[in-house]
CSV table of C-alpha atoms and ligand atoms in Angstrom, one decimal:
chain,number,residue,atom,x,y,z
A,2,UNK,CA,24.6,10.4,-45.7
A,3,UNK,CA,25.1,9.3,-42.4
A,4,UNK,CA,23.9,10.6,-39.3
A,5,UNK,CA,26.6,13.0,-38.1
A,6,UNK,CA,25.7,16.5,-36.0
A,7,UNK,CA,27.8,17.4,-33.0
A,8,UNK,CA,26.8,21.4,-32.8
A,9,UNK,CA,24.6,24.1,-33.4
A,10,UNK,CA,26.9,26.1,-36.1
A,11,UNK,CA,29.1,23.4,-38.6
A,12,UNK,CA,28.2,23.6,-42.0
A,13,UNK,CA,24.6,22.0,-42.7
A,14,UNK,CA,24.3,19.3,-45.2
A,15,UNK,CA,20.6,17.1,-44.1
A,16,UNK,CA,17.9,18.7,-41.9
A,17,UNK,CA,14.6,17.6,-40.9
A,18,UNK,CA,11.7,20.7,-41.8
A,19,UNK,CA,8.4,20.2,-39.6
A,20,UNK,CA,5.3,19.7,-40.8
A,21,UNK,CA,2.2,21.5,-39.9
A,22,UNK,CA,-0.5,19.8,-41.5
A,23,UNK,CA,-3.7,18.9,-39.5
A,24,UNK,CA,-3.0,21.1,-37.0
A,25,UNK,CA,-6.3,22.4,-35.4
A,26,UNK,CA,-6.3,23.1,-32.0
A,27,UNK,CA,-4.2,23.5,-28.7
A,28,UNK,CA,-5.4,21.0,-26.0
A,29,UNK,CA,-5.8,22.9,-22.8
A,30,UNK,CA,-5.1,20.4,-19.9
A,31,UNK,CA,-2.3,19.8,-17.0
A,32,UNK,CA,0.5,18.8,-19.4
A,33,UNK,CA,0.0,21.7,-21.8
A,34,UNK,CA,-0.5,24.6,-18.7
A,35,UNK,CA,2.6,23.5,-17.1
A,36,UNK,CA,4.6,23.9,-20.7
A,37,UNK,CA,3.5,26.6,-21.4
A,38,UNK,CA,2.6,29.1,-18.0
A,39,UNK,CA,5.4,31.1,-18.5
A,40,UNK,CA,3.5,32.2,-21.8
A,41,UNK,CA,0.0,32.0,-20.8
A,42,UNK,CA,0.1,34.7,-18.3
A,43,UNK,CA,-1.6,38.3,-18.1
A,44,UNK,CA,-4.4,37.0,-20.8
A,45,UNK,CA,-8.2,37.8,-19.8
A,46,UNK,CA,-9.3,34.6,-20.3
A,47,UNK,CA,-6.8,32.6,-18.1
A,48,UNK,CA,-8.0,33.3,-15.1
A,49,UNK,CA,-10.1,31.7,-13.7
A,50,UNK,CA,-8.9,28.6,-15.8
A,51,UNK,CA,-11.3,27.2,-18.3
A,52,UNK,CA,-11.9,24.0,-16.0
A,53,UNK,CA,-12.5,26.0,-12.5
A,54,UNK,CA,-16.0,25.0,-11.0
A,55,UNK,CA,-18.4,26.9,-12.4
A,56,UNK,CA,-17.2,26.9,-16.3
A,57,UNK,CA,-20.3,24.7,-17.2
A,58,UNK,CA,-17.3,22.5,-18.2
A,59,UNK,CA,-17.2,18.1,-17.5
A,60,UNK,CA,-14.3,17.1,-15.6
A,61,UNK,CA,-12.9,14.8,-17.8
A,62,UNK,CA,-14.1,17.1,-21.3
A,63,UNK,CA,-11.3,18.6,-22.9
A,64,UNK,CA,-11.0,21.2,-23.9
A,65,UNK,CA,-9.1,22.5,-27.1
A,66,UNK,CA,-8.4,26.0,-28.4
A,67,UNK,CA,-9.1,25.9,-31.9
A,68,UNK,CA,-6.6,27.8,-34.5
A,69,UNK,CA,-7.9,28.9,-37.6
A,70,UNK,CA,-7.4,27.4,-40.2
A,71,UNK,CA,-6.2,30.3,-42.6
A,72,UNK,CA,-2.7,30.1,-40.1
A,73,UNK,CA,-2.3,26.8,-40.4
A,74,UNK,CA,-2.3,27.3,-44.2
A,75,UNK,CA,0.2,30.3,-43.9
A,76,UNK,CA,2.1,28.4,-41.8
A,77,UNK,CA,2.8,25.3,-44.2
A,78,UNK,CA,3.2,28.2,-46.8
A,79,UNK,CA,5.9,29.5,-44.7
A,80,UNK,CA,7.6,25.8,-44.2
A,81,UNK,CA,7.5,24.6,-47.6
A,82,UNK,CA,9.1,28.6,-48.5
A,83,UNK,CA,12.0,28.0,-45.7
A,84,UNK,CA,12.4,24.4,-47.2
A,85,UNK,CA,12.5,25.9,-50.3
A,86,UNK,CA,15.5,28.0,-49.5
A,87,UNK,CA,17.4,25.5,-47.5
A,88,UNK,CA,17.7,23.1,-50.7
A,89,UNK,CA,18.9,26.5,-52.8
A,90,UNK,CA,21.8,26.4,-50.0
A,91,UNK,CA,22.3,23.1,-51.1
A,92,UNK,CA,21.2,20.9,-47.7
A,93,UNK,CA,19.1,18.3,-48.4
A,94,UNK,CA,15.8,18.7,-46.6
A,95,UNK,CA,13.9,15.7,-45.0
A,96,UNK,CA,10.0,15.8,-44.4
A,97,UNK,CA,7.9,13.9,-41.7
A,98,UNK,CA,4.5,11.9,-42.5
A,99,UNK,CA,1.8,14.2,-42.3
A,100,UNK,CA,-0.7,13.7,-39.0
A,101,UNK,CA,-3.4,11.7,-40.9
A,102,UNK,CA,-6.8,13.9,-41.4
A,103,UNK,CA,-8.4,10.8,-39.1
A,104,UNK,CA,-5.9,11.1,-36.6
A,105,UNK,CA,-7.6,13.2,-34.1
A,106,UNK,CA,-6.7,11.5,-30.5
A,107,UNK,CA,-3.9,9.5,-29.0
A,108,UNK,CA,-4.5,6.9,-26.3
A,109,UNK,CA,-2.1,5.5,-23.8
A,110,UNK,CA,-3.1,3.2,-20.7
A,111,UNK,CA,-3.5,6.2,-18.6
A,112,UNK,CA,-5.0,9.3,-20.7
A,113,UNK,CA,-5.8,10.1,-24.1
A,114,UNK,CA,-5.2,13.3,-25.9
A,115,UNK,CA,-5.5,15.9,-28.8
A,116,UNK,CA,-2.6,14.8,-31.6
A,117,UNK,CA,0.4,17.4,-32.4
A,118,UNK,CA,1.3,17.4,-36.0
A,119,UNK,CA,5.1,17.2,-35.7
A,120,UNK,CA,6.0,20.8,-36.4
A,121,UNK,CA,8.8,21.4,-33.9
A,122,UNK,CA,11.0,18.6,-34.8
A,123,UNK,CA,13.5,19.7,-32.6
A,124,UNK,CA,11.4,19.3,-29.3
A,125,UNK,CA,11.0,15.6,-29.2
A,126,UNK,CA,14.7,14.3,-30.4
A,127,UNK,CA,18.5,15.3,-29.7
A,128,UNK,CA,20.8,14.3,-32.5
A,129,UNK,CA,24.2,13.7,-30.4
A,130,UNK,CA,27.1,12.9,-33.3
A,131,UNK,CA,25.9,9.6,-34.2
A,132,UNK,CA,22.9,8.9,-32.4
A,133,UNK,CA,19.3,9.7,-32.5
A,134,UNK,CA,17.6,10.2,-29.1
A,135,UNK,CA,13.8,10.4,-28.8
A,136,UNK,CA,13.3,12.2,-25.6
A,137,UNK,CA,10.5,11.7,-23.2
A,138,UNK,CA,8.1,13.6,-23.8
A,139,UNK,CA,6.6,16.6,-21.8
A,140,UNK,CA,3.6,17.2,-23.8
A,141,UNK,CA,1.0,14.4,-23.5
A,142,UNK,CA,-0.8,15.8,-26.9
A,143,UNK,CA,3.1,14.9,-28.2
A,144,UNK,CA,3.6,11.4,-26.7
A,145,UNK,CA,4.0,10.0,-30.4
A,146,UNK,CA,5.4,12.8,-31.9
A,147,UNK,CA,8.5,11.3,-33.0
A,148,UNK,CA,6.8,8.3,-35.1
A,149,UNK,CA,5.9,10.6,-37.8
A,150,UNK,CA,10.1,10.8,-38.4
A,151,UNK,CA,10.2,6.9,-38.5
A,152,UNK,CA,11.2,6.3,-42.1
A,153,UNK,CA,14.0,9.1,-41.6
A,154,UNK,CA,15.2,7.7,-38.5
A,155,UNK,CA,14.9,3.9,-40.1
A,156,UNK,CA,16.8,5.1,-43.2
A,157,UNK,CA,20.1,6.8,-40.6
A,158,UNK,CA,20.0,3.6,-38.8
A,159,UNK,CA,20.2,1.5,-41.9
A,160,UNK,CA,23.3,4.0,-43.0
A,161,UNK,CA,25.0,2.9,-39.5
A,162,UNK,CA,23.4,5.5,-36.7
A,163,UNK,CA,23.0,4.5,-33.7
A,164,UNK,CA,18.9,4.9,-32.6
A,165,UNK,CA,17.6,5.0,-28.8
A,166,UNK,CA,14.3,5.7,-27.1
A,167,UNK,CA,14.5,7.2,-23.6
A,168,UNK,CA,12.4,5.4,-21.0
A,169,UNK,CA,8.6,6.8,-22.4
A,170,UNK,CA,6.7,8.3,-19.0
A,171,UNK,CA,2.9,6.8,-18.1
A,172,UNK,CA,2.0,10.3,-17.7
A,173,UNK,CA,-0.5,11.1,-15.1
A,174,UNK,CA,-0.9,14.2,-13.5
A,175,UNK,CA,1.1,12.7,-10.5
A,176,UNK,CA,4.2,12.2,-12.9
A,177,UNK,CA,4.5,16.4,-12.6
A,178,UNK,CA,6.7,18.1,-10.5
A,179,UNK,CA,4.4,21.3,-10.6
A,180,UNK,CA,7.4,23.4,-8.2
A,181,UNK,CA,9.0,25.6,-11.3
A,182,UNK,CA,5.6,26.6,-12.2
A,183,UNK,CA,3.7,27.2,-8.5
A,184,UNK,CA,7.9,29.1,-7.6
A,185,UNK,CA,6.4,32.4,-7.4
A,186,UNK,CA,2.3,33.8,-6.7
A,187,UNK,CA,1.3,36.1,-9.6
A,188,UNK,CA,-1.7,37.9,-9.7
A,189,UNK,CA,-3.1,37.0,-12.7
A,190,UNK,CA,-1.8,33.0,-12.7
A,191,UNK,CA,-3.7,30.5,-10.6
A,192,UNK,CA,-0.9,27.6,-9.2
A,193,UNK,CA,-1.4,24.4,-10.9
A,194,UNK,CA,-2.4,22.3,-7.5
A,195,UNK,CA,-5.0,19.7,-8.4
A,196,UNK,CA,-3.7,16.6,-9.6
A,197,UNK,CA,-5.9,13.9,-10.4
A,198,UNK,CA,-4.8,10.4,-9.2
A,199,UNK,CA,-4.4,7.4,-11.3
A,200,UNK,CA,-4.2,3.4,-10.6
A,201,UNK,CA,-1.0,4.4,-12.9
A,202,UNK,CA,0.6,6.7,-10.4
A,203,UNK,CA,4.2,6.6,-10.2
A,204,UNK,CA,5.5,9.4,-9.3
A,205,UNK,CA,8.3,11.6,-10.6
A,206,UNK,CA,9.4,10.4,-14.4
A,207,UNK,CA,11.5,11.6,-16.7
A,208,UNK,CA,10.1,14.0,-19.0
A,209,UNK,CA,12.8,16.4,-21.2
A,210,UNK,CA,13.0,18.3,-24.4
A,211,UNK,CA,15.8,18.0,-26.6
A,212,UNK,CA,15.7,21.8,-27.4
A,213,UNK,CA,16.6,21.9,-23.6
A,214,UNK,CA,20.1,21.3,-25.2
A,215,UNK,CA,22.8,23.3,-26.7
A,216,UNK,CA,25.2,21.1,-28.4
A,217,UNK,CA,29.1,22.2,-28.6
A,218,UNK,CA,30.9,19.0,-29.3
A,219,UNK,CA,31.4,17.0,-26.6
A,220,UNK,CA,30.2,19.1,-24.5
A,221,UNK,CA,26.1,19.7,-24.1
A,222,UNK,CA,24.3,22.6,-22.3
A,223,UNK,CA,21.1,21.1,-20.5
A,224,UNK,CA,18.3,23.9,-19.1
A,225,UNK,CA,16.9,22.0,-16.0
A,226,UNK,CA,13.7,23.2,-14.2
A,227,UNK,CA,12.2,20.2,-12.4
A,228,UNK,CA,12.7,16.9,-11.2
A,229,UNK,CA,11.2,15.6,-14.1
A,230,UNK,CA,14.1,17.2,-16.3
A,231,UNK,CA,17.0,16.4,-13.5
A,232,UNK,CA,15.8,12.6,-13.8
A,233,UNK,CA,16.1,12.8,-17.6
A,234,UNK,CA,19.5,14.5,-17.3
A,235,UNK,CA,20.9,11.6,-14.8
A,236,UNK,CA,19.7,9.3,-17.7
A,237,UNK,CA,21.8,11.1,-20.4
A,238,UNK,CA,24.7,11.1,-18.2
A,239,UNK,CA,24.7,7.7,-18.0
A,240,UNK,CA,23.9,6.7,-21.1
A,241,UNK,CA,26.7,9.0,-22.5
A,242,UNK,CA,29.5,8.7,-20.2
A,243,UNK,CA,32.7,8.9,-21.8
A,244,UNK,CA,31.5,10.2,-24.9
A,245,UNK,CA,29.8,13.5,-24.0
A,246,UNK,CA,29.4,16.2,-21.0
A,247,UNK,CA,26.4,17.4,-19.7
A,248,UNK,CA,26.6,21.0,-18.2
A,249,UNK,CA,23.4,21.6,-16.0
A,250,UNK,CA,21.6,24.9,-16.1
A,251,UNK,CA,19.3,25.9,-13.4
A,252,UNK,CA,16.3,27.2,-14.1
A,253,UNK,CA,17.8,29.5,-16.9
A,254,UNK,CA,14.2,29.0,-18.4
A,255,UNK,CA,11.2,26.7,-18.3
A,256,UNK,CA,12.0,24.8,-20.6
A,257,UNK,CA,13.6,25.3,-24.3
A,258,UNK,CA,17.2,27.3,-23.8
A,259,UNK,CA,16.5,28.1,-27.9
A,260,UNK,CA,15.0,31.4,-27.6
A,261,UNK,CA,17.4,32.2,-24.6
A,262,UNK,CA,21.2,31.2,-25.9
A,263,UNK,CA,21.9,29.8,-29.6
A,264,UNK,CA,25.6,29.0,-30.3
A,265,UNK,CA,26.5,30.7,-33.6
A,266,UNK,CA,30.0,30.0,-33.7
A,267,UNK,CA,32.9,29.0,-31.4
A,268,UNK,CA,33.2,31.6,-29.2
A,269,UNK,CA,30.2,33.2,-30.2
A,270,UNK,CA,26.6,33.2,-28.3
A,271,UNK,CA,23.5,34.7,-29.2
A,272,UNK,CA,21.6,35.4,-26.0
A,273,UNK,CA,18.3,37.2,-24.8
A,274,UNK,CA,19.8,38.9,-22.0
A,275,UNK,CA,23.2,39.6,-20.1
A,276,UNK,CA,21.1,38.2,-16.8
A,277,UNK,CA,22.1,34.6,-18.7
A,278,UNK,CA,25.3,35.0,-18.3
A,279,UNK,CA,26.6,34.4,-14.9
A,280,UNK,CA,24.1,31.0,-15.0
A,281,UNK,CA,26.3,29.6,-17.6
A,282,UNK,CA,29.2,27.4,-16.7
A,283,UNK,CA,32.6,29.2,-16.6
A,284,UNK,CA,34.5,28.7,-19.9
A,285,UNK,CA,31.3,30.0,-22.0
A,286,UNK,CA,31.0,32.9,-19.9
A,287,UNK,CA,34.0,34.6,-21.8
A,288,UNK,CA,32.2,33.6,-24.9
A,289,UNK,CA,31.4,37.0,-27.0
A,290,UNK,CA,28.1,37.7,-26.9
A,291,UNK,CA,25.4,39.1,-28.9
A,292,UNK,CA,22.6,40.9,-27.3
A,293,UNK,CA,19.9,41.8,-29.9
A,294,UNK,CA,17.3,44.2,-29.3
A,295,UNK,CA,14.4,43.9,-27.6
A,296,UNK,CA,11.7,42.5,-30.2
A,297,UNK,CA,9.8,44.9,-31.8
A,298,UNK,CA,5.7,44.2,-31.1
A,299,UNK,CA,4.6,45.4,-34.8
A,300,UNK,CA,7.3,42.6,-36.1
A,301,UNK,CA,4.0,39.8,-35.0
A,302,UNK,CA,0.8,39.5,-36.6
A,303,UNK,CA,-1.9,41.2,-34.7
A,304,UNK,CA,-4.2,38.2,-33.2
A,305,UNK,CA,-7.7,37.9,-31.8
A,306,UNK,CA,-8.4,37.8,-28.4
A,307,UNK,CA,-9.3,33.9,-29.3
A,308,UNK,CA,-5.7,33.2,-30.4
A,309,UNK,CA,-3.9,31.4,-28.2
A,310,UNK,CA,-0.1,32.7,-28.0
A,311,UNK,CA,2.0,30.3,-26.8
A,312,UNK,CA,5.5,32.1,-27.0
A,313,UNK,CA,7.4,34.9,-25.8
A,314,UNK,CA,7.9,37.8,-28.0
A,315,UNK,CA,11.9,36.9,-28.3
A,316,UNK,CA,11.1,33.7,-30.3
A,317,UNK,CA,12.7,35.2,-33.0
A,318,UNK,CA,16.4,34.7,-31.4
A,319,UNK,CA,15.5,31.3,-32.3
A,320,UNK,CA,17.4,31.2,-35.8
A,321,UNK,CA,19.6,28.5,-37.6
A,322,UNK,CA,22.7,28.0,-38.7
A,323,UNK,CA,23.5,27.3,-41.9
A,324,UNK,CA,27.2,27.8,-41.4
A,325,UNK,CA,29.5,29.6,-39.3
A,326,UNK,CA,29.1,32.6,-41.2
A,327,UNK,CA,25.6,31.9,-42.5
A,328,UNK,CA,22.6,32.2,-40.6
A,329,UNK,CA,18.8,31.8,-41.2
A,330,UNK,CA,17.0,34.9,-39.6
A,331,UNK,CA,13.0,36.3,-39.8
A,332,UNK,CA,12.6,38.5,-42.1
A,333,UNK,CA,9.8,40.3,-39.9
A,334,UNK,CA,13.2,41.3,-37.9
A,335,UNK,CA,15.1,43.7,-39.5
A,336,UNK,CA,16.9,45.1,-36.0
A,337,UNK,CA,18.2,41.3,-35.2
A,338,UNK,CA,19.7,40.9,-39.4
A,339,UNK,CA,21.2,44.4,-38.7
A,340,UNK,CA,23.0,43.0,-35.4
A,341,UNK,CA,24.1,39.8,-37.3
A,342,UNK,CA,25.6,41.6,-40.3
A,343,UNK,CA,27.3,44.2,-38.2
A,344,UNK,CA,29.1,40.9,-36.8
A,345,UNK,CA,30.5,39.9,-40.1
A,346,UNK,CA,27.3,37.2,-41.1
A,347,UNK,CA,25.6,36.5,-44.1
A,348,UNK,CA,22.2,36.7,-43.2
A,349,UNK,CA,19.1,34.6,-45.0
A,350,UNK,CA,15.7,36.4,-44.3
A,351,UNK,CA,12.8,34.0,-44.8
A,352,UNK,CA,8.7,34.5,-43.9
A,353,UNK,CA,7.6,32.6,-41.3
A,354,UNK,CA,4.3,34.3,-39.2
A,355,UNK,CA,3.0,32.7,-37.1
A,356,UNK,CA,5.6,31.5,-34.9
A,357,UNK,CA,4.0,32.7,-31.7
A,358,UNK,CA,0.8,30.7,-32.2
A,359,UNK,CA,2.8,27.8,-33.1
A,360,UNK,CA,5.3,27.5,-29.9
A,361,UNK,CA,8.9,27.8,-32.6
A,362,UNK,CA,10.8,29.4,-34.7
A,363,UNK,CA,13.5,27.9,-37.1
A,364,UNK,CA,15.9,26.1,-34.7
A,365,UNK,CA,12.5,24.3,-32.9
A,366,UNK,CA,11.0,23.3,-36.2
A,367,UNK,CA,14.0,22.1,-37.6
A,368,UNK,CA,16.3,18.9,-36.6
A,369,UNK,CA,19.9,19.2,-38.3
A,370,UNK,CA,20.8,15.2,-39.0
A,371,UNK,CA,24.2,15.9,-41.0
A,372,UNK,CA,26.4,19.2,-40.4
A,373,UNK,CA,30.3,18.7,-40.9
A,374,UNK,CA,32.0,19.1,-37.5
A,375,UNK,CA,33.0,16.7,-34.7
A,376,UNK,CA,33.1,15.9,-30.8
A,377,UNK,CA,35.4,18.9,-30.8
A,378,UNK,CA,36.3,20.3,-27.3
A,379,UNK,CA,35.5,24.0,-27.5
A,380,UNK,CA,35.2,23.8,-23.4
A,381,UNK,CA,38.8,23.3,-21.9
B,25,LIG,N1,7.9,27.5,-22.1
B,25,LIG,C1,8.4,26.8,-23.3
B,25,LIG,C2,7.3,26.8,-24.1
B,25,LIG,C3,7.3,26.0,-25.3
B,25,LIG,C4,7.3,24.7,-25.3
B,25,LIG,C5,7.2,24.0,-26.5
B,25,LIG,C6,7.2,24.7,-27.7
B,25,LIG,O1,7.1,24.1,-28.8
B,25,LIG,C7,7.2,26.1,-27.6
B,25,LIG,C8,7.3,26.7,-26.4
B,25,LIG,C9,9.7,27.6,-24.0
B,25,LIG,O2,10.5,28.0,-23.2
B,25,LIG,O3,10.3,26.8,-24.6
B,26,LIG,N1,12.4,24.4,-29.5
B,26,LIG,C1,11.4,25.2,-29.2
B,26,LIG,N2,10.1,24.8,-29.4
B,26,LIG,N3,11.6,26.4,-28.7
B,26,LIG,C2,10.6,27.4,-28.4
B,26,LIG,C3,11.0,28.1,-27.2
B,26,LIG,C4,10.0,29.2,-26.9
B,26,LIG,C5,10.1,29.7,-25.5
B,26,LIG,N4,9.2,29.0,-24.7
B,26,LIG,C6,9.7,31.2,-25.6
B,26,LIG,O1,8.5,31.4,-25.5
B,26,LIG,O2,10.5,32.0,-25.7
């Protein structure tokens, strides 16, 4: 079918599931602690970070958090389980390549990395209506994330999509703006102050997620928490002028807005907190809104002091829509399906575990290509 997905909620026909294979281990370095600080905080081991002086650690060594390999396997279990289920509901589901067993590093002119199986699909591309955008990356372990959906994206095209690449960053440390995550002094969090320079130096680039977007027609929510997401938004404007609007959030989160607001229906928001509210621009604030409980701990594996969680515990707010009536929820989550189906939903409880180890829960490992719907205005 062709490529044709305006919002978060129309019903879903084609989706893109993640893969998981050949994950083994988190690369710890300045791309990966500015992500993820928000969610690395209050651990034992953080401070004093693993490359402060006196960690017996090179300068230039990496170093990588292992995960065992018994969640990786539970997690692919869980994926092909929630694949299995989408194409019982009658969407067809589209897989990556799998991250070659050999395919341990990536290499660009300026740094090389650990390699990210592409799990979280939705991370590194924003389907706008017709067109496939590969973001730029923030991730340096994720620079080439998106080549493992190639022959998906080259099969859309050939049915009439249209297919751009956002300018790709060189990367360095200097390309960071570090201000979101050095904005407050925390006990337990050291700032992230020592960039290393580079002969490829540039300064500010674009770096942006597409699950920094909520998609309602023509009109698209962007989270925005540094310059290096502002620069990325001026881009979209630009390139989309006259067909779509960007609505800028401030600093309504680091980074994703998927485990903060989800769209469920016109008029309808899913949302972490009431605090969200007044950030949002006007005509969604009388949106209704669902508040869900707060998560329940015992809902989460319990995880050695070795396993590096990389999400908050509200990652389960991050559920898909199968239809405007439909959605797919974690069945670790009873108080969440309880809120849904007091609302009037049907609600499709699947396993998936280990989504805190993993950084995503449905919406961020899936990428819906084909839903019904249109550049509707749901704004004015
Ligand atoms: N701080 C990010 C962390 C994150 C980034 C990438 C992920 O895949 C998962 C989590 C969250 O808000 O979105
Ligand atoms: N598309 C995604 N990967 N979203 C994940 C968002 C997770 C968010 N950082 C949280 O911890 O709550």
């Amino acid at each position: 079918m062709r490529l044709n997905s305006f919002d978060e909620w129309s019903p879903l026909k084609e989706v893109v599931v993640g893969s998981g294979v050949n994950y083994t281990s988190h690369e710890r370095e300045l791309s990966f602690d500015m992500v993820f600080h928000d969610h690395l905080t209050g651990l034992d081991w953080y401070y004093p970070r693993l490359d402060a002086p006196g960690s017996g650690r090179g300068a230039d060594e990496p170093v990588r958090s292992p995960i065992k390999q018994r969640y990786v396997d539970e997690l692919n279990e869980d994926i092909e389980g929630i694949a299995e289920t989408l194409t019982t509901l009658s969407v067809t589901v589209h897989r990556p390549l799998d991250v070659d067993e050999a395919t341990t590093e990536i290499r660009t002119p300026a740094w090389s990395a650990a390699v990210v199986p592409p799990l979280n699909v939705r991370d590194n591309t924003l389907i706008l209506g017709d067109e496939i955008i590969e973001t730029p990356p923030m991730i340096r372990s994720r620079y080439f994330e998106t080549q493992f959906l190639t022959p998906i994206f080259a099969e859309y095209f050939r049915q009439g999509a249209r297919w751009t690449v956002m300018p790709r960053p060189l990367m360095t440390d200097a390309s960071f703006d570090p201000s979101y995550v050095n904005r407050e002094v925390r006990d337990n969090v050291e700032p992230i102050t020592d960039p290393r320079s580079s002969p490829y130096d540039v300064g500010y680039e674009m770096m942006f997620d597409g699950a920094q977007c909520l998609r309602l027609g023509r009109d698209v929510i962007t989270n925005v928490a540094t310059r290096n997401h502002e620069l990325a938004c001026d881009w979209l404007e630009r390139h989309l002028e006259g067909r779509f609007r960007i609505h800028r959030v401030h600093r309504l989160t680091d980074s994703h807005i998927d485990s903060w607001l989800i769209a469920l229906r016109p008029g309808l928001l899913l949302i972490r907190s009431m605090d969200v509210v007044d950030m949002l621009p006007e005509k969604l604030r009388s949106w209704d809104m669902i508040v869900p409980p707060e998560p329940n701990m015992k809902s989460f594996p319990a995880y050695d002091n070795d396993d590096l969680i990389i999400t908050s515990p509200f990652i389960d707010l991050n559920v898909l829509s199968i239809d405007p009536e439909t959605v797919m929820v974690n069945e670790a989550g009873p108080e969440l399906m309880r809120v849904l189906e007091g609302h009037g939903f049907t609600v499709v409880p699947v396993r998936h575990r280990h989504r805190r180890l993993f950084g995503g829960g449905f919406h961020c490992f899936t990428l819906d290509t084909v839903r019904e719907g249109g550049a509707e205005d749901y704004l004015s």
